[in-house]
Amino acid sequence: AQTNRRMEVMLGYSDSSKDAGPTTAMLALHSAQERIAKWAEKNDIDLVLMHGRGGAVGRGGGPANKAVLAQPKGSVNCFFKLTEQGEVIFARYGNRTLAQRHVESVAAATLLQSAPSVEKTNTETTQKFWDMAEKLNAASHERYLDLLNTEDFTPWFSTVTPLTEVGLLPIGSRPAKRGLGAKSLDDLRTIPWIFSWSQARINLAAWYGLGTACEQFGDLDQLKAAYQEWPFFRTFIDNIEMSIAKTDQRIAKMYLHLGDREDLSEKVFTEMQLTRKWVLAIVGDEWPLQRRRVLGCAVRVRNPYVDALSIAQVRALREVRMNQDEMAEEKKAEYMSLILSTVTGVSAGLQNTG
């Protein structure tokens, strides 16, 4: 009553993704928004949903305009609140023209989302394709948990990515790990989990499990129909295609070789190839971002420069991992400085990293 029956509800994207996998997290959040909106309408509450999004796709990142237009009926109501973090702030607001365009784009989507035609499309397509989504959800969740529950997965992850080194950077509002070491995923905070996978040029947190889910579902025609008709699914697939465009299997192999676990490497690469195959088939592209002229061109132009930084980083990591006990402190400090410099450069080059 003191707020004129206005209530703000926070939606957390990051932990949802780390705990359950990207497909399950996005579907759960979509369903939660729909149910909260219905509850608010039933109880005469003026609802404002605050989206705790980050820059990375695994944390809800991606084009904001399309994300707003894909929200369930009643979840926006001309109010859309979200967090802007990390490199996203510079990318969207570092230039006055880009900042104005971004704000206008999000404002326009916020107003359009409540139009009866948009609400009708979102509601009807969600109902039409929800059975398909639940099948994808079940298979993808099982595949994701299979990876995370593999014995000694967390120490392996800490070895094959610059997780420890990322924790030394003077960034973020919280430490990378809870306690002194990441012995399990419960010890690990979500931002370094996603950030470290992007540094290794794998972006696993954005797509893992979807390829297996599509393979088990098997109906490409229905997946294509959902992509064409359902705004939420189209936004989800487009963001995964963008993440895949920023992966590099050759460089990823160099990182995963640091861990000496062929079984885990095989799981990652098998799923990466499956996801790439199905996403390209759904979108109708021969290579990632083929039809997205501006974004596709930008990624292709930046990638070779990022590749050089990634190779320098993984070679430095290999020296530190293999010779840490015998390495002089001065030499170790030099390698650490190189690694931290490349972390910053790779993040700036790839975008959508944190």
Short mmCIF file of C-alpha atoms in Angstrom, two decimals:
data_model
loop_
_atom_site.label_atom_id
_atom_site.label_comp_id
_atom_site.label_asym_id
_atom_site.label_seq_id
_atom_site.Cartn_x
_atom_site.Cartn_y
_atom_site.Cartn_z
CA ALA A 1 0.00 0.00 0.00
CA GLN A 2 2.88 2.37 0.77
CA THR A 3 4.19 1.96 -2.80
CA ASN A 4 0.74 2.31 -4.42
CA ARG A 5 0.73 -1.48 -4.95
CA ARG A 6 3.88 -1.33 -7.05
CA MET A 7 6.32 -4.21 -6.53
CA GLU A 8 9.77 -4.80 -8.00
CA VAL A 9 10.97 -8.38 -8.52
CA MET A 10 14.56 -9.27 -9.34
CA LEU A 11 15.30 -12.00 -11.90
CA GLY A 12 18.71 -13.63 -11.57
CA TYR A 13 20.21 -14.90 -14.83
CA SER A 14 23.74 -15.82 -13.78
CA ASP A 15 23.31 -18.46 -11.07
CA SER A 16 20.39 -19.95 -12.98
CA SER A 17 22.68 -20.58 -15.93
CA LYS A 18 25.59 -21.96 -13.91
CA ASP A 19 23.44 -24.31 -11.85
CA ALA A 20 21.11 -25.67 -14.53
CA GLY A 21 22.65 -24.88 -17.93
CA PRO A 22 21.75 -22.19 -20.48
CA THR A 23 18.68 -23.83 -22.06
CA THR A 24 17.05 -24.78 -18.78
CA ALA A 25 17.84 -21.37 -17.25
CA MET A 26 16.30 -19.37 -20.08
CA LEU A 27 13.14 -21.49 -20.17
CA ALA A 28 12.78 -21.37 -16.37
CA LEU A 29 13.15 -17.59 -16.35
CA HIS A 30 10.63 -17.21 -19.16
CA SER A 31 8.13 -19.39 -17.33
CA ALA A 32 8.76 -17.58 -14.04
CA GLN A 33 8.07 -14.18 -15.63
CA GLU A 34 4.82 -15.44 -17.11
CA ARG A 35 3.63 -16.85 -13.77
CA ILE A 36 4.69 -13.78 -11.77
CA ALA A 37 2.90 -11.51 -14.27
CA LYS A 38 -0.32 -13.52 -13.93
CA TRP A 39 -0.03 -13.43 -10.12
CA ALA A 40 0.50 -9.65 -10.17
CA GLU A 41 -2.51 -9.09 -12.43
CA LYS A 42 -4.72 -11.31 -10.26
CA ASN A 43 -3.71 -9.39 -7.11
CA ASP A 44 -3.91 -5.91 -8.67
CA ILE A 45 -0.16 -5.30 -8.32
CA ASP A 46 1.78 -2.94 -10.57
CA LEU A 47 4.72 -5.22 -11.41
CA VAL A 48 8.24 -4.13 -12.35
CA LEU A 49 10.66 -6.93 -13.23
CA MET A 50 14.34 -6.11 -12.83
CA HIS A 51 16.51 -8.27 -15.09
CA GLY A 52 19.90 -9.05 -13.53
CA ARG A 53 21.57 -9.49 -16.89
CA GLY A 54 25.27 -9.42 -17.60
CA GLY A 55 27.13 -8.98 -20.87
CA ALA A 56 27.65 -12.66 -21.60
CA VAL A 57 24.93 -14.76 -23.25
CA GLY A 58 25.16 -17.17 -20.32
CA ARG A 59 24.13 -14.27 -18.08
CA GLY A 60 21.26 -13.04 -20.21
CA GLY A 61 23.32 -10.85 -22.54
CA GLY A 62 22.64 -10.11 -26.19
CA PRO A 63 20.64 -7.50 -28.12
CA ALA A 64 18.32 -5.83 -25.60
CA ASN A 65 15.66 -4.75 -28.12
CA LYS A 66 14.87 -8.32 -29.20
CA ALA A 67 15.01 -9.57 -25.62
CA VAL A 68 12.38 -7.04 -24.50
CA LEU A 69 10.04 -7.83 -27.39
CA ALA A 70 10.23 -11.54 -26.55
CA GLN A 71 9.06 -11.17 -22.93
CA PRO A 72 5.80 -12.86 -21.83
CA LYS A 73 2.52 -10.94 -21.71
CA GLY A 74 2.19 -8.66 -18.69
CA SER A 75 5.84 -8.90 -17.68
CA VAL A 76 6.82 -5.49 -19.10
CA ASN A 77 3.76 -3.18 -18.99
CA CYS A 78 5.84 -0.23 -20.22
CA PHE A 79 8.48 -0.78 -17.51
CA PHE A 80 11.75 -2.60 -18.17
CA LYS A 81 14.57 -2.45 -15.65
CA LEU A 82 17.93 -4.15 -16.17
CA THR A 83 21.51 -4.05 -15.00
CA GLU A 84 24.30 -2.95 -17.31
CA GLN A 85 27.72 -4.32 -16.35
CA GLY A 86 31.33 -4.62 -17.38
CA GLU A 87 32.35 -4.06 -20.98
CA VAL A 88 28.66 -3.64 -21.90
CA ILE A 89 28.66 -0.16 -20.36
CA PHE A 90 31.53 1.00 -22.55
CA ALA A 91 30.17 -0.73 -25.67
CA ARG A 92 26.71 0.78 -25.31
CA TYR A 93 27.44 4.16 -23.73
CA GLY A 94 31.06 4.96 -24.57
CA ASN A 95 29.95 6.83 -27.68
CA ARG A 96 27.14 9.39 -27.55
CA THR A 97 25.58 8.30 -30.86
CA LEU A 98 25.62 4.61 -29.90
CA ALA A 99 24.26 5.40 -26.44
CA GLN A 100 21.35 7.38 -27.87
CA ARG A 101 20.56 4.64 -30.37
CA HIS A 102 20.65 1.95 -27.67
CA VAL A 103 18.38 3.87 -25.28
CA GLU A 104 15.92 4.65 -28.08
CA SER A 105 15.95 1.00 -29.18
CA VAL A 106 15.19 -0.33 -25.68
CA ALA A 107 12.58 2.38 -25.04
CA ALA A 108 10.82 1.59 -28.31
CA ALA A 109 10.78 -2.13 -27.52
CA THR A 110 9.45 -1.44 -24.01
CA LEU A 111 6.49 0.45 -25.45
CA LEU A 112 5.88 -1.95 -28.34
CA GLN A 113 5.99 -5.04 -26.12
CA SER A 114 2.68 -4.11 -24.51
CA ALA A 115 0.90 -3.74 -27.86
CA PRO A 116 -1.94 -6.28 -28.19
CA SER A 117 -0.44 -7.76 -31.37
CA VAL A 118 2.94 -8.42 -29.72
CA GLU A 119 1.35 -9.84 -26.58
CA LYS A 120 -0.85 -12.09 -28.70
CA THR A 121 2.11 -13.40 -30.71
CA ASN A 122 4.21 -14.09 -27.60
CA THR A 123 1.36 -15.86 -25.80
CA GLU A 124 0.18 -18.00 -28.71
CA THR A 125 3.64 -19.09 -29.84
CA THR A 126 4.71 -19.93 -26.29
CA GLN A 127 1.68 -22.20 -25.93
CA LYS A 128 2.25 -23.70 -29.38
CA PHE A 129 5.89 -24.64 -28.86
CA TRP A 130 6.09 -25.21 -25.09
CA ASP A 131 5.93 -29.02 -25.38
CA MET A 132 8.93 -28.88 -27.71
CA ALA A 133 10.72 -26.55 -25.27
CA GLU A 134 10.16 -28.92 -22.34
CA LYS A 135 11.69 -31.80 -24.30
CA LEU A 136 14.73 -29.66 -25.15
CA ASN A 137 14.91 -28.60 -21.52
CA ALA A 138 14.96 -32.16 -20.13
CA ALA A 139 17.65 -33.46 -22.51
CA SER A 140 19.83 -30.36 -22.25
CA HIS A 141 19.65 -30.29 -18.44
CA GLU A 142 20.66 -33.96 -18.21
CA ARG A 143 23.60 -33.41 -20.57
CA TYR A 144 24.78 -30.33 -18.67
CA LEU A 145 24.65 -32.03 -15.27
CA ASP A 146 26.48 -35.04 -16.71
CA LEU A 147 29.43 -32.75 -17.50
CA LEU A 148 29.42 -30.95 -14.15
CA ASN A 149 29.11 -34.18 -12.16
CA THR A 150 32.08 -35.82 -13.86
CA GLU A 151 34.71 -36.68 -11.25
CA ASP A 152 37.26 -33.89 -10.63
CA PHE A 153 35.52 -31.57 -13.07
CA THR A 154 36.13 -28.40 -11.04
CA PRO A 155 39.92 -28.83 -10.64
CA TRP A 156 40.10 -29.60 -14.36
CA PHE A 157 38.13 -26.44 -15.17
CA SER A 158 40.50 -24.40 -12.99
CA THR A 159 43.46 -25.84 -14.89
CA VAL A 160 42.26 -25.43 -18.49
CA THR A 161 41.02 -21.84 -18.09
CA PRO A 162 42.61 -18.75 -16.51
CA LEU A 163 40.17 -18.95 -13.56
CA THR A 164 42.84 -18.40 -10.91
CA GLU A 165 44.40 -15.54 -12.84
CA VAL A 166 41.03 -13.85 -13.48
CA GLY A 167 40.56 -13.79 -9.71
CA LEU A 168 43.67 -11.59 -9.44
CA LEU A 169 42.28 -8.86 -11.67
CA PRO A 170 41.09 -5.70 -9.87
CA ILE A 171 37.57 -6.01 -11.33
CA GLY A 172 34.17 -7.05 -10.04
CA SER A 173 32.29 -6.29 -6.86
CA ARG A 174 32.97 -9.68 -5.28
CA PRO A 175 35.83 -12.22 -5.16
CA ALA A 176 35.95 -14.86 -7.89
CA LYS A 177 35.70 -17.69 -5.36
CA ARG A 178 34.09 -18.27 -1.99
CA GLY A 179 36.87 -19.22 0.41
CA LEU A 180 40.47 -19.95 -0.54
CA GLY A 181 39.94 -22.32 -3.45
CA ALA A 182 37.33 -23.61 -5.87
CA LYS A 183 37.09 -27.27 -4.91
CA SER A 184 33.52 -27.54 -6.18
CA LEU A 185 31.21 -25.46 -8.35
CA ASP A 186 29.43 -24.31 -5.19
CA ASP A 187 32.64 -22.46 -4.25
CA LEU A 188 32.75 -20.69 -7.61
CA ARG A 189 30.90 -17.49 -8.40
CA THR A 190 29.08 -17.29 -11.69
CA ILE A 191 30.82 -14.37 -13.38
CA PRO A 192 34.32 -15.95 -13.37
CA TRP A 193 32.72 -19.27 -14.44
CA ILE A 194 31.38 -17.65 -17.59
CA PHE A 195 34.29 -15.25 -18.05
CA SER A 196 36.87 -18.06 -17.89
CA TRP A 197 35.10 -20.16 -20.55
CA SER A 198 35.02 -17.17 -22.89
CA GLN A 199 38.76 -16.58 -22.34
CA ALA A 200 39.40 -20.18 -23.42
CA ARG A 201 37.44 -19.45 -26.64
CA ILE A 202 34.82 -22.09 -25.76
CA ASN A 203 31.88 -20.05 -24.37
CA LEU A 204 30.56 -23.28 -22.89
CA ALA A 205 28.20 -21.52 -20.47
CA ALA A 206 26.18 -20.12 -23.39
CA TRP A 207 25.38 -23.30 -25.32
CA TYR A 208 26.31 -26.56 -23.59
CA GLY A 209 23.52 -29.14 -23.77
CA LEU A 210 21.50 -27.62 -26.60
CA GLY A 211 23.14 -29.74 -29.32
CA THR A 212 22.31 -33.00 -27.57
CA ALA A 213 18.77 -31.77 -26.88
CA CYS A 214 18.18 -30.97 -30.56
CA GLU A 215 19.73 -34.28 -31.62
CA GLN A 216 17.38 -36.21 -29.34
CA PHE A 217 14.37 -34.12 -30.38
CA GLY A 218 15.26 -34.66 -34.04
CA ASP A 219 12.46 -32.64 -35.66
CA LEU A 220 14.30 -29.94 -37.61
CA ASP A 221 11.11 -28.68 -39.27
CA GLN A 222 9.50 -27.93 -35.91
CA LEU A 223 12.66 -26.29 -34.61
CA LYS A 224 12.76 -24.10 -37.72
CA ALA A 225 9.08 -23.24 -37.28
CA ALA A 226 9.70 -22.26 -33.65
CA TYR A 227 12.64 -20.10 -34.75
CA GLN A 228 10.50 -18.31 -37.35
CA GLU A 229 7.37 -17.85 -35.22
CA TRP A 230 8.36 -17.72 -31.52
CA PRO A 231 10.22 -14.49 -30.62
CA PHE A 232 11.67 -15.94 -27.41
CA PHE A 233 13.15 -19.00 -29.17
CA ARG A 234 14.48 -16.89 -32.04
CA THR A 235 16.27 -14.55 -29.61
CA PHE A 236 17.71 -17.54 -27.71
CA ILE A 237 19.03 -19.24 -30.87
CA ASP A 238 20.42 -15.98 -32.30
CA ASN A 239 22.38 -15.37 -29.11
CA ILE A 240 23.80 -18.88 -29.18
CA GLU A 241 24.81 -18.43 -32.82
CA MET A 242 26.66 -15.26 -31.78
CA SER A 243 28.44 -17.16 -29.00
CA ILE A 244 29.45 -19.95 -31.37
CA ALA A 245 30.85 -17.38 -33.81
CA LYS A 246 33.27 -16.28 -31.10
CA THR A 247 34.51 -19.79 -30.32
CA ASP A 248 37.61 -21.26 -31.93
CA GLN A 249 38.10 -25.01 -31.73
CA ARG A 250 41.79 -24.90 -32.63
CA ILE A 251 42.58 -22.51 -29.78
CA ALA A 252 40.15 -24.26 -27.44
CA LYS A 253 42.12 -27.51 -27.92
CA MET A 254 45.26 -25.74 -26.72
CA TYR A 255 43.51 -24.74 -23.50
CA LEU A 256 41.91 -28.14 -22.88
CA HIS A 257 45.25 -29.90 -23.40
CA LEU A 258 46.43 -28.16 -20.23
CA GLY A 259 44.14 -30.46 -18.25
CA ASP A 260 45.16 -33.89 -19.58
CA ARG A 261 41.57 -35.21 -19.42
CA GLU A 262 40.59 -36.60 -22.81
CA ASP A 263 37.19 -37.71 -21.53
CA LEU A 264 36.18 -34.18 -20.52
CA SER A 265 37.69 -32.62 -23.65
CA GLU A 266 35.75 -35.10 -25.79
CA LYS A 267 32.47 -34.18 -24.06
CA VAL A 268 33.08 -30.48 -24.68
CA PHE A 269 34.04 -30.82 -28.35
CA THR A 270 31.29 -33.31 -29.17
CA GLU A 271 28.69 -30.97 -27.72
CA MET A 272 30.24 -27.94 -29.42
CA GLN A 273 30.04 -29.62 -32.84
CA LEU A 274 26.48 -30.85 -32.24
CA THR A 275 25.30 -27.42 -31.13
CA ARG A 276 26.97 -25.70 -34.06
CA LYS A 277 25.41 -28.18 -36.51
CA TRP A 278 21.88 -27.78 -35.15
CA VAL A 279 21.96 -24.01 -34.64
CA LEU A 280 23.18 -23.43 -38.20
CA ALA A 281 20.49 -25.80 -39.51
CA ILE A 282 17.76 -24.02 -37.53
CA VAL A 283 18.88 -20.55 -38.64
CA GLY A 284 19.64 -21.62 -42.21
CA ASP A 285 23.25 -20.41 -42.24
CA GLU A 286 26.32 -22.15 -43.65
CA TRP A 287 28.57 -20.43 -41.09
CA PRO A 288 27.78 -18.49 -37.90
CA LEU A 289 26.30 -15.00 -38.40
CA GLN A 290 26.23 -15.42 -42.19
CA ARG A 291 23.03 -13.37 -42.53
CA ARG A 292 23.88 -10.76 -39.90
CA ARG A 293 26.00 -8.45 -41.99
CA VAL A 294 27.09 -5.88 -39.41
CA LEU A 295 27.65 -8.16 -36.42
CA GLY A 296 29.06 -11.01 -38.52
CA CYS A 297 31.54 -8.72 -40.23
CA ALA A 298 32.59 -7.15 -36.91
CA VAL A 299 33.24 -10.55 -35.32
CA ARG A 300 35.19 -11.83 -38.33
CA VAL A 301 37.35 -8.69 -38.41
CA ARG A 302 38.12 -8.81 -34.68
CA ASN A 303 38.75 -12.55 -34.31
CA PRO A 304 42.26 -12.73 -35.87
CA TYR A 305 43.53 -10.06 -33.45
CA VAL A 306 41.92 -11.89 -30.53
CA ASP A 307 43.48 -15.16 -31.76
CA ALA A 308 46.98 -13.76 -31.31
CA LEU A 309 46.17 -12.70 -27.74
CA SER A 310 44.58 -16.08 -26.97
CA ILE A 311 47.61 -18.00 -28.22
CA ALA A 312 49.95 -15.82 -26.15
CA GLN A 313 47.74 -16.38 -23.11
CA VAL A 314 47.51 -20.16 -23.40
CA ARG A 315 51.25 -20.51 -23.94
CA ALA A 316 51.93 -18.42 -20.85
CA LEU A 317 49.41 -20.51 -18.89
CA ARG A 318 51.15 -23.69 -20.03
CA GLU A 319 54.50 -22.42 -18.75
CA VAL A 320 52.99 -21.45 -15.40
CA ARG A 321 51.03 -24.72 -15.03
CA MET A 322 53.99 -26.95 -15.97
CA ASN A 323 56.89 -25.15 -14.29
CA GLN A 324 55.29 -23.28 -11.40
CA ASP A 325 57.27 -25.06 -8.66
CA GLU A 326 60.67 -24.50 -10.30
CA MET A 327 59.94 -21.01 -11.69
CA ALA A 328 61.62 -18.02 -10.04
CA GLU A 329 59.26 -15.47 -8.54
CA GLU A 330 60.45 -12.76 -10.94
CA LYS A 331 59.79 -14.98 -13.96
CA LYS A 332 56.41 -16.01 -12.57
CA ALA A 333 55.47 -12.35 -12.14
CA GLU A 334 56.38 -11.67 -15.78
CA TYR A 335 54.16 -14.50 -17.00
CA MET A 336 51.35 -13.37 -14.70
CA SER A 337 51.56 -9.84 -16.08
CA LEU A 338 51.36 -11.20 -19.63
CA ILE A 339 48.35 -13.39 -18.79
CA LEU A 340 46.44 -10.56 -17.13
CA SER A 341 47.15 -8.24 -20.07
CA THR A 342 45.83 -10.80 -22.54
CA VAL A 343 42.73 -11.41 -20.39
CA THR A 344 41.84 -7.74 -20.74
CA GLY A 345 42.57 -7.75 -24.48
CA VAL A 346 40.58 -10.91 -25.22
CA SER A 347 37.62 -9.56 -23.25
CA ALA A 348 37.68 -6.29 -25.18
CA GLY A 349 37.99 -8.08 -28.52
CA LEU A 350 35.30 -10.70 -28.01
CA GLN A 351 32.69 -8.55 -26.23
CA ASN A 352 29.80 -10.32 -24.39
CA THR A 353 32.32 -11.87 -22.00
CA GLY A 354 31.28 -11.02 -18.44
#
